[in-house]
Amino acid sequence: MKNRILFQPLYFLFWILYFIVARAIFLVYHLDRSAELTSSDVFHTFMYGLRLDASFAAYISILPFLLLLLISLWPRLQVGKVIRYYTFVLLALLSTLLTVDLELYSHWGFRLDTSPLQYLNSPAEMAASAATAPLFILFLVTLSISVAFIFLYRRFFDLRKYKMPQNRWLLAGASLVFAALLVLPLRGGWQQIPINQSVAYFSDKPFANHAGLNMPWNLMHALLKYEESTSNPYKYMPEEQAQELVQELYAAVSTDTTEQLLRVQQPNVLFIILESYTAKFVESLGGEKGVTPNLDILAAEGINFTNIYASGERSEKGMVALLSGYPVQTTTSIIKYPKKTEKLPQLSQVFEAQGYSTSYYYGGELEFANIKSYLRNGGYDRLVDKYDFDPSTYNSKWGAHDHVLFARVQQDLKQEKEPFFSTVYTLSSHEPFEIPIPAKFPGTGEEAQFRNSVYYTDWALGKFIEEAKQQDWWQNTVVVLAADHGHRFPGNEPNHAPGKFRMPFILTGGALAKGGITVEGIGSQTDIAATLLALLQLPHQDFAWSRNLLAPSSSPFAFYVYNDGFGYITPEGILVYDNVAKQPIIKEEGVTEEQLKNGQAYMQFSFEDFVGK
């Protein structure tokens, strides 16, 4: 008999084995799609999926591990049967869910989540759908995997197969250590960011990424997030009216023609996203002097959009607004739901269809907030993140400093195939605001640290642009500079304040035929995608929530969300609405009831679109 100290790690490995077999069954059941994968792809579905497998195995193991700790202290407790039947019930339940997932994926193209709950009030439709499924085969799969693993458990893993050690305090200590160690697989490791679906996303082939997902983990995550992704709390008016008002706003662009501002027909595009870059630190936008001197030079050389507002207050939300032209949600974010982001347009997809090579650079962890799954859905050819940089270049919290990031981009672009679309996302101006150069501005408080971090990123950007101008690719390149969101500093503005959302947006680069242009029209972060594509004369009809800011509009506006409210800005004034209080908290004198209705319609219809994805 084996020593009982070994039971906990072996029980954990039992469930890892179960999930590996479950993934193999998924690949075999969908053999037509698996055949399109390379052997390397298939191997990586198991390798990248292992962390989610371990995470759910850890959740399952919590109860048995705690029971083992109790029995080590009170040996007379009979927990063997409890663990045995707990395991058997879970095997039956998970095997049933496995087979449901097998068939649903054939029809829906995504792993089992809360979507079937939407049909509980229509059992006739559910029965009709089930009638087309190969129920007998699915039943055999459920029965086979359940029976096989029940036999395996009874033969090799059952607690009866293990003997108590003579030293029960040794057993108690080991049991406690094993229980504590479950924290690691639960959250996916030591890293700062807890585990999410992104860890299984490694390919530009959606099926490969889906195969890597652990189905019960995906279902558990969806259930926990169910309410915030399946119902619309913003119901101000009939849905048809909200839709009509929003469509009128986008129809207000009188023409979609853009003046020819480029010297080349198919330029490279370098899209630089600046972390937390608030207009309050940009002198060319009326902000403080001397904080972003290089950005101000680029604004003067290129096309400077001076009245642009971020769509939200978080990095992952701003990324979707920038790269998909899609509105931000209040208390959640679409990027948390890979199934939904698969339906979003992305700039990378448009450029890839035009023959561009595509790449994405970030000095931090791409697993943060499910960003990696979003980028994989965008089909980028190459993703570069924290783990592609030497740890000696990291700050204490996020990853590689910005000047290190820019140096890597500079090195790679010298060999990059043209035309290219390359996205670069900075991070040094994020808390804790650590910089590798001496501080420019005095002070040790948080605001002073933030000011110096923005200056450092501007310094790194200036060095990068100076060297880039000496490269052959520069004359064929459009550079987009935009913030992911604004910031409460300087001034420590409240969450809803419009000044917190105002941000820079600049078009520059050697491919521009004209410079020194200022565009003062009001616009949103979501409008950048359509503006860029229109400049390059590329199709942008799929970016339905994005407007070309270089084309005249009879109804310019900017829309943003915070906590549980929205801001809606027009030339007539600023409106900020609190959805909890059900009333405006800022309503400037020129704001009309029509503007209030339009803002509410936008809030309602955009969230309805998110729910329906």
Coordinates of C-alpha atoms in Angstrom, one line a residue:
M1 CA 0.0 0.0 0.0
K2 CA 1.1 3.5 -0.8
N3 CA 1.8 6.1 2.0
R4 CA -1.2 8.3 2.6
I5 CA 1.0 11.4 2.2
L6 CA 1.0 10.7 -1.5
F7 CA -2.8 10.8 -1.8
Q8 CA -3.3 14.5 -2.3
P9 CA -0.8 15.1 -5.1
L10 CA -2.0 11.9 -6.8
Y11 CA -5.6 12.9 -6.5
F12 CA -4.8 16.2 -8.2
L13 CA -3.0 14.4 -11.0
F14 CA -6.0 12.1 -11.4
W15 CA -8.1 15.1 -12.5
I16 CA -5.3 16.5 -14.7
L17 CA -5.4 13.1 -16.5
Y18 CA -9.1 13.3 -16.8
F19 CA -9.0 16.8 -18.5
I20 CA -6.2 15.6 -20.8
V21 CA -8.4 12.7 -22.0
A22 CA -11.4 15.0 -22.3
R23 CA -9.4 17.3 -24.6
A24 CA -8.3 14.3 -26.7
I25 CA -12.0 13.3 -27.0
F26 CA -12.9 16.9 -28.1
L27 CA -10.2 16.8 -30.8
V28 CA -11.3 13.3 -32.0
Y29 CA -15.0 14.2 -32.0
H30 CA -14.3 17.3 -34.1
L31 CA -11.8 15.4 -36.3
D32 CA -12.7 17.5 -39.4
R33 CA -11.5 20.6 -37.7
S34 CA -8.6 18.9 -35.9
A35 CA -7.4 17.8 -39.3
E36 CA -6.7 21.4 -40.2
L37 CA -4.3 21.7 -37.3
T38 CA -0.6 20.9 -37.5
S39 CA 0.8 18.3 -35.2
S40 CA 2.5 21.3 -33.4
D41 CA -0.9 22.9 -33.0
V42 CA -2.4 19.8 -31.5
F43 CA 0.5 19.5 -29.1
H44 CA 0.1 23.1 -28.0
T45 CA -3.6 22.7 -27.3
F46 CA -2.5 20.3 -24.5
M47 CA 0.5 22.4 -23.4
Y48 CA -1.3 25.7 -23.3
G49 CA -4.5 24.2 -21.9
L50 CA -2.6 22.6 -19.0
R51 CA -2.8 25.7 -16.7
L52 CA -6.6 25.9 -17.0
D53 CA -6.7 22.1 -16.4
A54 CA -4.6 22.5 -13.3
S55 CA -6.7 25.4 -12.1
F56 CA -10.0 23.5 -12.3
A57 CA -8.4 20.4 -10.8
A58 CA -7.3 22.6 -7.9
Y59 CA -10.9 23.8 -7.4
I60 CA -12.1 20.1 -7.4
S61 CA -9.4 19.1 -4.9
I62 CA -10.2 21.7 -2.2
L63 CA -12.8 19.6 -0.4
P64 CA -10.8 16.3 -0.5
F65 CA -7.6 18.1 0.6
L66 CA -9.4 19.7 3.6
L67 CA -11.0 16.3 4.5
L68 CA -7.5 14.7 4.4
L69 CA -6.2 17.5 6.7
L70 CA -9.1 16.7 9.2
I71 CA -8.5 12.9 9.1
S72 CA -4.8 13.5 9.8
L73 CA -5.8 15.2 13.0
W74 CA -8.8 13.0 13.9
P75 CA -8.0 9.5 12.4
R76 CA -11.3 8.1 13.4
L77 CA -13.2 10.2 10.9
Q78 CA -14.4 8.1 7.9
V79 CA -13.8 10.4 4.9
G80 CA -12.8 7.7 2.4
K81 CA -16.4 7.1 1.3
V82 CA -17.1 10.9 1.2
I83 CA -14.2 11.5 -1.2
R84 CA -15.1 8.4 -3.3
Y85 CA -18.7 9.4 -3.9
Y86 CA -17.8 13.0 -4.3
T87 CA -15.4 12.0 -7.1
F88 CA -17.9 9.7 -8.7
V89 CA -20.6 12.3 -8.8
L90 CA -18.2 14.8 -10.3
L91 CA -17.1 12.4 -12.9
A92 CA -20.7 11.7 -13.9
L93 CA -21.5 15.4 -14.0
L94 CA -18.4 16.6 -15.8
S95 CA -18.7 13.7 -18.4
T96 CA -22.2 14.7 -19.1
L97 CA -21.2 18.3 -19.6
L98 CA -18.3 17.1 -21.8
T99 CA -20.7 15.4 -24.2
V100 CA -23.1 18.3 -24.2
D101 CA -20.1 20.6 -25.1
L102 CA -19.0 18.2 -27.9
E103 CA -22.3 18.6 -29.7
L104 CA -23.0 22.2 -28.9
Y105 CA -19.6 23.2 -30.3
S106 CA -20.5 21.6 -33.6
H107 CA -23.4 24.0 -34.0
W108 CA -22.3 27.1 -32.1
G109 CA -18.5 27.2 -32.6
F110 CA -17.7 28.0 -29.0
R111 CA -17.2 26.0 -25.8
L112 CA -20.0 25.4 -23.3
D113 CA -20.8 28.6 -21.3
T114 CA -24.1 30.1 -20.0
S115 CA -25.6 30.4 -23.5
P116 CA -27.9 27.4 -23.0
L117 CA -29.5 29.2 -20.0
Q118 CA -31.0 31.6 -22.4
Y119 CA -33.2 28.8 -23.7
L120 CA -34.5 27.4 -20.4
N121 CA -37.8 29.3 -20.9
S122 CA -38.3 27.6 -24.3
P123 CA -37.9 23.8 -23.7
A124 CA -39.7 23.0 -26.9
E125 CA -36.9 24.6 -28.9
M126 CA -34.3 22.8 -26.8
A127 CA -35.9 19.5 -27.4
A128 CA -36.1 20.2 -31.1
S129 CA -32.4 21.0 -31.2
A130 CA -31.5 17.9 -29.3
A131 CA -33.5 15.8 -31.7
T132 CA -30.8 16.3 -34.4
A133 CA -27.9 15.3 -32.0
P134 CA -26.4 11.7 -32.1
L135 CA -27.8 11.0 -28.6
F136 CA -26.8 7.4 -28.5
I137 CA -23.1 8.2 -29.4
L138 CA -23.1 11.0 -26.9
F139 CA -24.5 8.7 -24.2
L140 CA -21.8 6.1 -25.0
V141 CA -19.1 8.8 -24.6
T142 CA -20.6 9.9 -21.3
L143 CA -20.8 6.3 -20.0
S144 CA -17.4 5.2 -21.3
I145 CA -15.4 8.1 -19.8
S146 CA -17.3 7.9 -16.5
V147 CA -16.9 4.2 -16.1
A148 CA -13.3 4.2 -17.2
F149 CA -12.3 6.9 -14.7
I150 CA -14.4 5.4 -11.9
F151 CA -12.5 2.1 -12.5
L152 CA -9.2 3.9 -12.6
Y153 CA -10.0 5.7 -9.4
R154 CA -11.0 2.5 -7.5
R155 CA -8.0 0.6 -8.9
F156 CA -5.2 3.1 -8.2
F157 CA -6.4 6.2 -6.4
D158 CA -9.0 5.3 -3.8
L159 CA -8.1 6.3 -0.3
R160 CA -8.3 2.6 0.8
K161 CA -5.2 2.0 -1.2
Y162 CA -3.1 4.2 1.1
K163 CA -1.9 3.4 4.6
M164 CA -1.6 5.8 7.5
P165 CA 2.0 6.8 8.4
Q166 CA 3.1 6.2 11.9
N167 CA 3.7 9.9 12.5
R168 CA 0.3 11.5 12.1
W169 CA 1.8 15.0 12.7
L170 CA 4.0 14.5 9.6
L171 CA 0.8 13.6 7.7
A172 CA -1.0 16.7 9.1
G173 CA 1.9 18.9 8.1
A174 CA 2.1 17.5 4.6
S175 CA -1.7 17.7 4.2
L176 CA -1.6 21.4 5.3
V177 CA 1.2 22.2 2.8
F178 CA -0.6 20.4 -0.1
A179 CA -3.8 22.3 0.7
A180 CA -2.0 25.6 0.8
L181 CA -0.2 24.9 -2.4
L182 CA -3.5 24.6 -4.2
V183 CA -3.5 28.4 -4.4
L184 CA -0.8 28.3 -7.1
P185 CA -2.8 26.2 -9.7
L186 CA -6.0 28.0 -8.6
R187 CA -4.7 31.4 -9.8
G188 CA -2.4 30.0 -12.5
G189 CA 1.0 30.5 -10.9
W190 CA 3.0 33.2 -9.0
Q191 CA 2.4 35.9 -11.6
Q192 CA 0.5 39.1 -10.6
I193 CA -2.4 38.5 -13.0
P194 CA -4.9 35.7 -12.0
I195 CA -5.5 33.1 -14.7
N196 CA -8.0 33.6 -17.4
Q197 CA -8.9 32.1 -20.8
S198 CA -6.0 34.0 -22.5
V199 CA -3.5 31.4 -21.2
A200 CA -5.0 28.8 -23.6
Y201 CA -4.9 31.2 -26.6
F202 CA -1.7 30.6 -28.6
S203 CA -2.9 30.4 -32.3
D204 CA -4.6 32.5 -34.9
K205 CA -6.8 29.5 -35.6
P206 CA -9.8 29.9 -33.3
F207 CA -10.5 26.1 -33.1
A208 CA -7.0 25.5 -31.7
N209 CA -7.6 28.1 -29.0
H210 CA -11.0 26.6 -28.2
A211 CA -9.6 23.1 -27.9
G212 CA -7.1 24.4 -25.4
L213 CA -9.8 25.7 -23.1
N214 CA -10.8 23.7 -20.1
M215 CA -14.6 23.3 -20.5
P216 CA -15.7 23.2 -16.9
W217 CA -13.4 26.2 -16.0
N218 CA -14.9 28.1 -18.9
L219 CA -18.4 27.3 -17.8
M220 CA -17.6 28.2 -14.1
H221 CA -16.2 31.6 -15.3
A222 CA -19.2 32.3 -17.4
L223 CA -21.6 31.5 -14.6
L224 CA -19.8 33.9 -12.3
K225 CA -20.0 36.6 -14.9
Y226 CA -23.4 35.7 -16.2
E227 CA -25.5 38.6 -15.0
E228 CA -23.1 41.3 -16.3
S229 CA -22.9 39.9 -19.8
T230 CA -26.5 38.7 -20.5
S231 CA -28.8 41.5 -19.5
N232 CA -29.0 45.2 -20.2
P233 CA -29.7 47.3 -17.1
Y234 CA -29.9 50.5 -19.2
K235 CA -33.5 50.7 -20.5
Y236 CA -34.4 54.3 -21.0
M237 CA -36.7 54.0 -24.0
P238 CA -38.1 51.4 -26.4
E239 CA -35.2 49.6 -28.1
E240 CA -36.3 50.7 -31.6
Q241 CA -36.2 54.3 -30.6
A242 CA -32.7 53.9 -29.1
Q243 CA -31.4 52.2 -32.2
E244 CA -32.9 54.9 -34.5
L245 CA -31.4 57.8 -32.5
V246 CA -27.9 56.1 -32.6
Q247 CA -28.1 55.4 -36.3
E248 CA -29.0 59.1 -36.9
L249 CA -25.8 60.1 -35.0
Y250 CA -23.7 58.0 -37.3
A251 CA -25.6 59.1 -40.4
A252 CA -24.8 62.7 -39.6
V253 CA -21.4 62.3 -41.3
S254 CA -22.3 64.1 -44.5
T255 CA -19.6 62.5 -46.6
D256 CA -17.1 59.8 -46.1
T257 CA -14.4 61.4 -48.3
T258 CA -11.1 62.3 -46.9
E259 CA -8.6 64.8 -48.4
Q260 CA -5.6 63.0 -49.8
L261 CA -3.0 63.4 -47.1
L262 CA -0.6 60.6 -47.9
R263 CA 2.4 60.5 -50.2
V264 CA 2.2 56.7 -50.7
Q265 CA -0.7 54.4 -51.5
Q266 CA 0.0 51.5 -49.1
P267 CA 1.9 52.9 -46.2
N268 CA 3.1 51.0 -43.1
V269 CA 1.2 51.7 -40.0
L270 CA 2.8 52.0 -36.6
F271 CA 0.1 52.3 -33.9
I272 CA 1.5 53.4 -30.6
I273 CA -0.8 53.2 -27.5
L274 CA 0.4 55.4 -24.7
E275 CA -0.5 54.2 -21.2
S276 CA -2.6 56.7 -19.1
Y277 CA -1.7 59.7 -21.4
T278 CA -4.0 62.4 -20.2
A279 CA -4.4 65.7 -22.2
K280 CA -3.7 67.5 -18.9
F281 CA 0.0 66.8 -19.4
V282 CA 0.1 67.6 -23.1
E283 CA 0.9 71.3 -23.8
S284 CA -0.4 71.2 -27.3
L285 CA -3.8 70.3 -25.9
G286 CA -3.7 73.1 -23.3
G287 CA -2.0 71.0 -20.6
E288 CA 1.1 71.5 -18.5
K289 CA 4.2 72.7 -20.2
G290 CA 7.3 70.5 -20.5
V291 CA 5.9 67.1 -19.6
T292 CA 5.5 65.8 -23.2
P293 CA 7.9 67.9 -25.3
N294 CA 8.4 65.1 -27.9
L295 CA 4.7 64.4 -28.3
D296 CA 4.1 68.1 -28.8
I297 CA 6.7 68.2 -31.6
L298 CA 5.0 65.3 -33.3
A299 CA 1.6 67.0 -32.9
A300 CA 3.0 70.1 -34.6
E301 CA 4.5 68.0 -37.5
G302 CA 1.5 65.9 -38.1
I303 CA -2.3 66.0 -37.7
N304 CA -3.3 66.9 -34.2
F305 CA -6.9 66.0 -33.0
T306 CA -7.5 68.3 -30.0
N307 CA -10.9 67.3 -28.8
I308 CA -10.8 63.5 -28.4
Y309 CA -12.1 61.6 -25.3
A310 CA -11.3 58.1 -24.1
S311 CA -14.2 55.7 -24.1
G312 CA -13.5 54.3 -20.7
E313 CA -11.1 54.3 -17.7
R314 CA -9.3 51.0 -18.1
S315 CA -6.5 49.7 -20.3
E316 CA -8.3 46.7 -21.7
K317 CA -11.4 48.8 -22.4
G318 CA -9.3 51.4 -24.2
M319 CA -7.6 48.8 -26.4
V320 CA -10.9 47.5 -27.7
A321 CA -12.1 51.1 -28.4
L322 CA -8.9 51.8 -30.3
L323 CA -8.3 48.6 -32.3
S324 CA -12.0 47.6 -32.8
G325 CA -13.7 51.0 -32.7
Y326 CA -16.1 49.4 -30.2
P327 CA -17.8 51.2 -27.3
V328 CA -16.8 50.5 -23.7
Q329 CA -19.1 48.9 -21.1
T330 CA -19.6 50.3 -17.6
T331 CA -19.2 47.6 -14.9
T332 CA -17.7 44.9 -17.3
S333 CA -15.7 44.7 -20.5
I334 CA -16.2 42.8 -23.7
I335 CA -12.6 41.7 -23.6
K336 CA -13.4 39.3 -20.7
Y337 CA -15.5 37.2 -23.1
P338 CA -13.4 35.7 -26.0
K339 CA -16.7 34.4 -27.6
K340 CA -17.8 38.0 -27.9
T341 CA -14.5 39.5 -29.0
E342 CA -14.4 36.9 -31.9
K343 CA -17.3 38.9 -33.4
L344 CA -15.5 42.2 -33.2
P345 CA -13.7 43.8 -36.2
Q346 CA -10.1 44.5 -35.6
L347 CA -7.6 46.8 -37.5
S348 CA -5.2 43.9 -37.6
Q349 CA -7.7 41.8 -39.6
V350 CA -8.2 44.6 -42.1
F351 CA -4.5 45.1 -42.7
E352 CA -3.9 41.4 -42.9
A353 CA -6.5 41.1 -45.6
Q354 CA -4.5 43.8 -47.5
G355 CA -1.3 41.8 -47.3
Y356 CA 0.3 43.5 -44.3
S357 CA 2.5 41.7 -41.8
T358 CA 1.1 42.3 -38.3
S359 CA 2.8 42.4 -34.9
Y360 CA 2.0 43.5 -31.4
Y361 CA 4.5 44.6 -28.7
Y362 CA 3.9 45.0 -25.0
G363 CA 6.4 44.9 -22.1
G364 CA 3.8 43.4 -19.7
E365 CA 1.8 40.2 -19.5
L366 CA -0.7 39.7 -22.3
E367 CA -2.8 37.4 -20.1
F368 CA -3.9 40.6 -18.2
A369 CA -7.7 41.0 -18.5
N370 CA -7.9 38.4 -21.3
I371 CA -5.9 40.7 -23.7
K372 CA -4.1 37.8 -25.3
S373 CA -7.3 36.1 -26.4
Y374 CA -8.5 39.3 -28.0
L375 CA -5.3 39.7 -29.9
R376 CA -5.3 36.1 -31.0
N377 CA -8.8 36.7 -32.3
G378 CA -7.4 39.6 -34.2
G379 CA -5.0 37.3 -36.0
Y380 CA -1.7 39.1 -35.3
D381 CA 1.3 37.3 -36.9
R382 CA 3.5 37.9 -33.9
L383 CA 3.0 38.8 -30.3
V384 CA 5.8 40.1 -28.1
D385 CA 5.3 40.4 -24.4
K386 CA 7.1 40.5 -21.0
Y387 CA 8.6 37.1 -21.4
D388 CA 10.5 38.1 -24.5
F389 CA 12.5 40.6 -22.5
D390 CA 15.3 40.0 -20.0
P391 CA 14.0 40.2 -16.4
S392 CA 16.7 42.7 -15.6
T393 CA 14.8 45.2 -17.7
Y394 CA 11.6 44.9 -15.7
N395 CA 10.1 47.4 -13.2
S396 CA 8.9 45.9 -9.9
K397 CA 5.3 45.3 -11.0
W398 CA 4.5 45.2 -14.7
G399 CA 7.3 44.4 -17.0
A400 CA 9.9 45.9 -19.4
H401 CA 10.5 49.6 -19.2
D402 CA 9.4 51.6 -22.2
H403 CA 12.8 52.5 -23.7
V404 CA 13.6 48.7 -23.7
L405 CA 10.3 48.0 -25.5
F406 CA 11.0 50.7 -28.1
A407 CA 14.5 49.4 -28.6
R408 CA 13.0 45.9 -29.4
V409 CA 10.5 47.4 -31.8
Q410 CA 13.2 49.4 -33.5
Q411 CA 15.4 46.3 -33.9
D412 CA 12.5 44.2 -35.4
L413 CA 11.2 46.8 -37.8
K414 CA 14.6 46.9 -39.5
Q415 CA 13.9 43.4 -40.7
E416 CA 10.1 43.6 -40.9
K417 CA 8.4 42.8 -44.2
E418 CA 6.6 45.8 -45.7
P419 CA 3.9 46.9 -45.6
F420 CA 3.5 46.3 -41.9
F421 CA 0.9 47.0 -39.2
S422 CA 2.6 47.1 -35.9
T423 CA 1.0 47.9 -32.5
V424 CA 3.1 49.1 -29.6
Y425 CA 1.7 49.4 -26.1
T426 CA 3.7 51.3 -23.4
L427 CA 3.4 50.6 -19.7
S428 CA 5.8 52.7 -17.7
S429 CA 3.3 55.5 -17.0
H430 CA 1.1 53.0 -15.1
E431 CA 1.3 52.7 -11.3
P432 CA 3.7 52.3 -9.5
F433 CA 5.2 54.9 -11.9
E434 CA 8.8 53.6 -11.7
I435 CA 11.3 55.0 -14.2
P436 CA 14.9 54.1 -14.9
I437 CA 16.1 57.8 -15.5
P438 CA 16.4 60.6 -13.0
A439 CA 13.2 62.4 -12.1
K440 CA 12.6 65.6 -14.2
F441 CA 10.1 67.2 -11.8
P442 CA 10.3 67.7 -8.0
G443 CA 8.1 65.9 -5.5
T444 CA 7.7 62.4 -4.1
G445 CA 3.8 62.2 -4.0
E446 CA 1.8 60.0 -6.4
E447 CA 1.0 62.9 -8.7
A448 CA 4.6 63.9 -9.0
Q449 CA 5.6 60.3 -9.7
F450 CA 3.0 60.0 -12.4
R451 CA 4.2 63.3 -14.0
N452 CA 7.7 62.0 -14.1
S453 CA 6.6 58.6 -15.6
V454 CA 4.8 60.4 -18.4
Y455 CA 7.9 62.5 -19.1
Y456 CA 10.0 59.3 -19.1
T457 CA 7.7 57.6 -21.7
D458 CA 7.8 60.8 -23.8
W459 CA 11.6 60.7 -23.6
A460 CA 11.7 57.1 -24.7
L461 CA 9.2 57.9 -27.5
G462 CA 11.4 60.8 -28.6
K463 CA 14.5 58.7 -28.8
F464 CA 12.6 56.0 -30.8
I465 CA 11.2 58.5 -33.3
E466 CA 14.6 60.2 -33.7
E467 CA 16.2 56.9 -34.7
A468 CA 13.1 55.8 -36.7
K469 CA 13.4 58.8 -39.0
Q470 CA 16.8 57.5 -40.1
Q471 CA 15.4 54.2 -41.2
D472 CA 14.3 53.3 -44.7
W473 CA 10.8 52.4 -43.6
W474 CA 10.0 55.8 -42.1
Q475 CA 9.2 57.6 -45.3
N476 CA 6.5 54.9 -46.0
T477 CA 5.0 54.9 -42.6
V478 CA 2.0 56.5 -40.8
V479 CA 2.4 56.7 -37.1
V480 CA -0.7 56.7 -34.9
L481 CA -0.3 58.1 -31.3
A482 CA -3.2 57.7 -28.9
A483 CA -3.8 57.0 -25.2
D484 CA -5.5 53.9 -23.9
H485 CA -7.3 56.2 -21.4
G486 CA -6.8 59.4 -19.4
H487 CA -6.1 59.8 -15.7
R488 CA -7.4 61.5 -12.5
F489 CA -4.0 63.2 -12.1
P490 CA -3.1 66.0 -12.2
G491 CA -5.9 67.5 -10.1
N492 CA -7.3 64.2 -8.7
E493 CA -10.5 64.6 -10.7
P494 CA -13.5 62.4 -9.8
N495 CA -14.3 59.3 -11.9
H496 CA -17.0 61.0 -13.9
A497 CA -15.1 64.3 -14.8
P498 CA -14.7 64.8 -18.6
G499 CA -11.2 66.2 -18.0
K500 CA -10.2 62.7 -16.8
F501 CA -11.1 61.3 -20.3
R502 CA -9.6 63.9 -22.6
M503 CA -6.7 62.4 -24.5
P504 CA -4.2 62.9 -27.3
F505 CA -4.7 61.5 -30.8
I506 CA -2.0 62.4 -33.4
L507 CA -1.3 61.1 -36.9
T508 CA 2.3 61.6 -38.0
G509 CA 5.1 59.8 -39.9
G510 CA 7.0 60.2 -43.2
A511 CA 4.1 58.9 -45.3
L512 CA 2.1 62.1 -44.6
A513 CA 2.0 64.5 -47.5
K514 CA 0.9 67.4 -45.2
G515 CA 1.5 68.3 -41.6
G516 CA 0.8 71.1 -39.2
I517 CA -2.9 70.3 -39.3
T518 CA -5.2 70.8 -36.3
V519 CA -8.6 69.1 -36.2
E520 CA -10.8 70.6 -33.5
G521 CA -13.9 68.5 -34.0
I522 CA -15.2 66.5 -31.0
G523 CA -14.6 62.8 -31.3
S524 CA -14.3 59.6 -29.3
Q525 CA -11.5 57.1 -29.0
T526 CA -13.8 54.7 -30.9
D527 CA -13.5 57.0 -33.9
I528 CA -9.8 56.5 -34.4
A529 CA -10.2 53.1 -36.2
A530 CA -12.4 54.5 -39.0
T531 CA -10.4 57.7 -39.3
L532 CA -7.2 55.7 -39.9
L533 CA -8.8 53.4 -42.4
A534 CA -10.4 56.2 -44.3
L535 CA -7.0 58.0 -44.4
L536 CA -5.6 54.9 -46.1
Q537 CA -8.7 54.5 -48.3
L538 CA -9.4 51.1 -46.8
P539 CA -12.8 49.7 -46.1
H540 CA -14.2 50.4 -42.6
Q541 CA -17.9 49.6 -42.9
D542 CA -17.5 46.8 -40.4
F543 CA -16.5 49.4 -37.7
A544 CA -20.1 50.4 -37.2
W545 CA -19.4 52.3 -34.0
S546 CA -16.5 54.4 -35.5
R547 CA -16.7 57.6 -37.5
N548 CA -14.2 59.2 -39.8
L549 CA -13.1 62.4 -38.0
L550 CA -11.5 63.8 -41.2
A551 CA -14.9 63.9 -42.8
P552 CA -17.4 66.7 -41.9
S553 CA -20.2 65.9 -39.6
S554 CA -23.4 67.8 -38.7
S555 CA -23.5 66.1 -35.3
P556 CA -20.1 65.7 -33.7
F557 CA -20.0 64.0 -30.3
A558 CA -18.0 62.1 -27.8
F559 CA -19.3 59.4 -25.5
Y560 CA -17.6 57.7 -22.5
V561 CA -18.6 55.6 -19.6
Y562 CA -17.4 55.5 -16.0
N563 CA -18.4 53.2 -13.1
D564 CA -22.2 53.2 -13.6
G565 CA -22.8 56.3 -15.7
F566 CA -21.9 58.0 -19.0
G567 CA -20.6 61.3 -20.4
Y568 CA -21.9 62.7 -23.6
I569 CA -20.2 65.8 -25.1
T570 CA -21.3 67.9 -28.1
P571 CA -20.5 71.5 -29.2
E572 CA -23.5 72.5 -27.2
G573 CA -22.0 71.4 -23.9
I574 CA -21.1 68.6 -21.5
L575 CA -23.6 66.1 -20.1
V576 CA -22.6 63.6 -17.4
Y577 CA -25.4 61.2 -16.3
D578 CA -25.5 59.0 -13.2
N579 CA -27.3 55.7 -13.8
V580 CA -27.7 55.0 -10.1
A581 CA -29.2 58.4 -9.3
K582 CA -31.1 58.4 -12.6
Q583 CA -30.2 62.0 -13.3
P584 CA -27.5 64.2 -14.7
I585 CA -24.7 65.2 -12.4
I586 CA -23.2 67.7 -14.9
K587 CA -25.4 69.5 -17.4
E588 CA -24.0 72.6 -18.9
E589 CA -26.2 75.4 -19.9
G590 CA -26.3 74.6 -23.6
V591 CA -27.2 71.0 -23.1
T592 CA -30.7 70.1 -24.4
E593 CA -33.2 67.4 -23.7
E594 CA -32.3 66.0 -27.2
Q595 CA -28.7 65.6 -26.1
L596 CA -29.8 63.8 -22.9
K597 CA -32.0 61.4 -25.1
N598 CA -29.1 60.8 -27.5
G599 CA -26.7 59.9 -24.6
Q600 CA -29.2 57.6 -23.1
A601 CA -29.9 56.0 -26.4
Y602 CA -26.2 55.4 -27.0
M603 CA -25.8 53.9 -23.5
Q604 CA -28.7 51.6 -24.0
F605 CA -28.1 50.5 -27.6
S606 CA -24.3 50.0 -27.2
F607 CA -24.8 47.8 -24.1
E608 CA -27.6 45.9 -25.9
D609 CA -25.2 45.3 -28.8
F610 CA -22.6 43.9 -26.2
V611 CA -25.2 41.6 -24.7
G612 CA -26.1 40.3 -28.1
K613 CA -22.6 39.5 -29.2

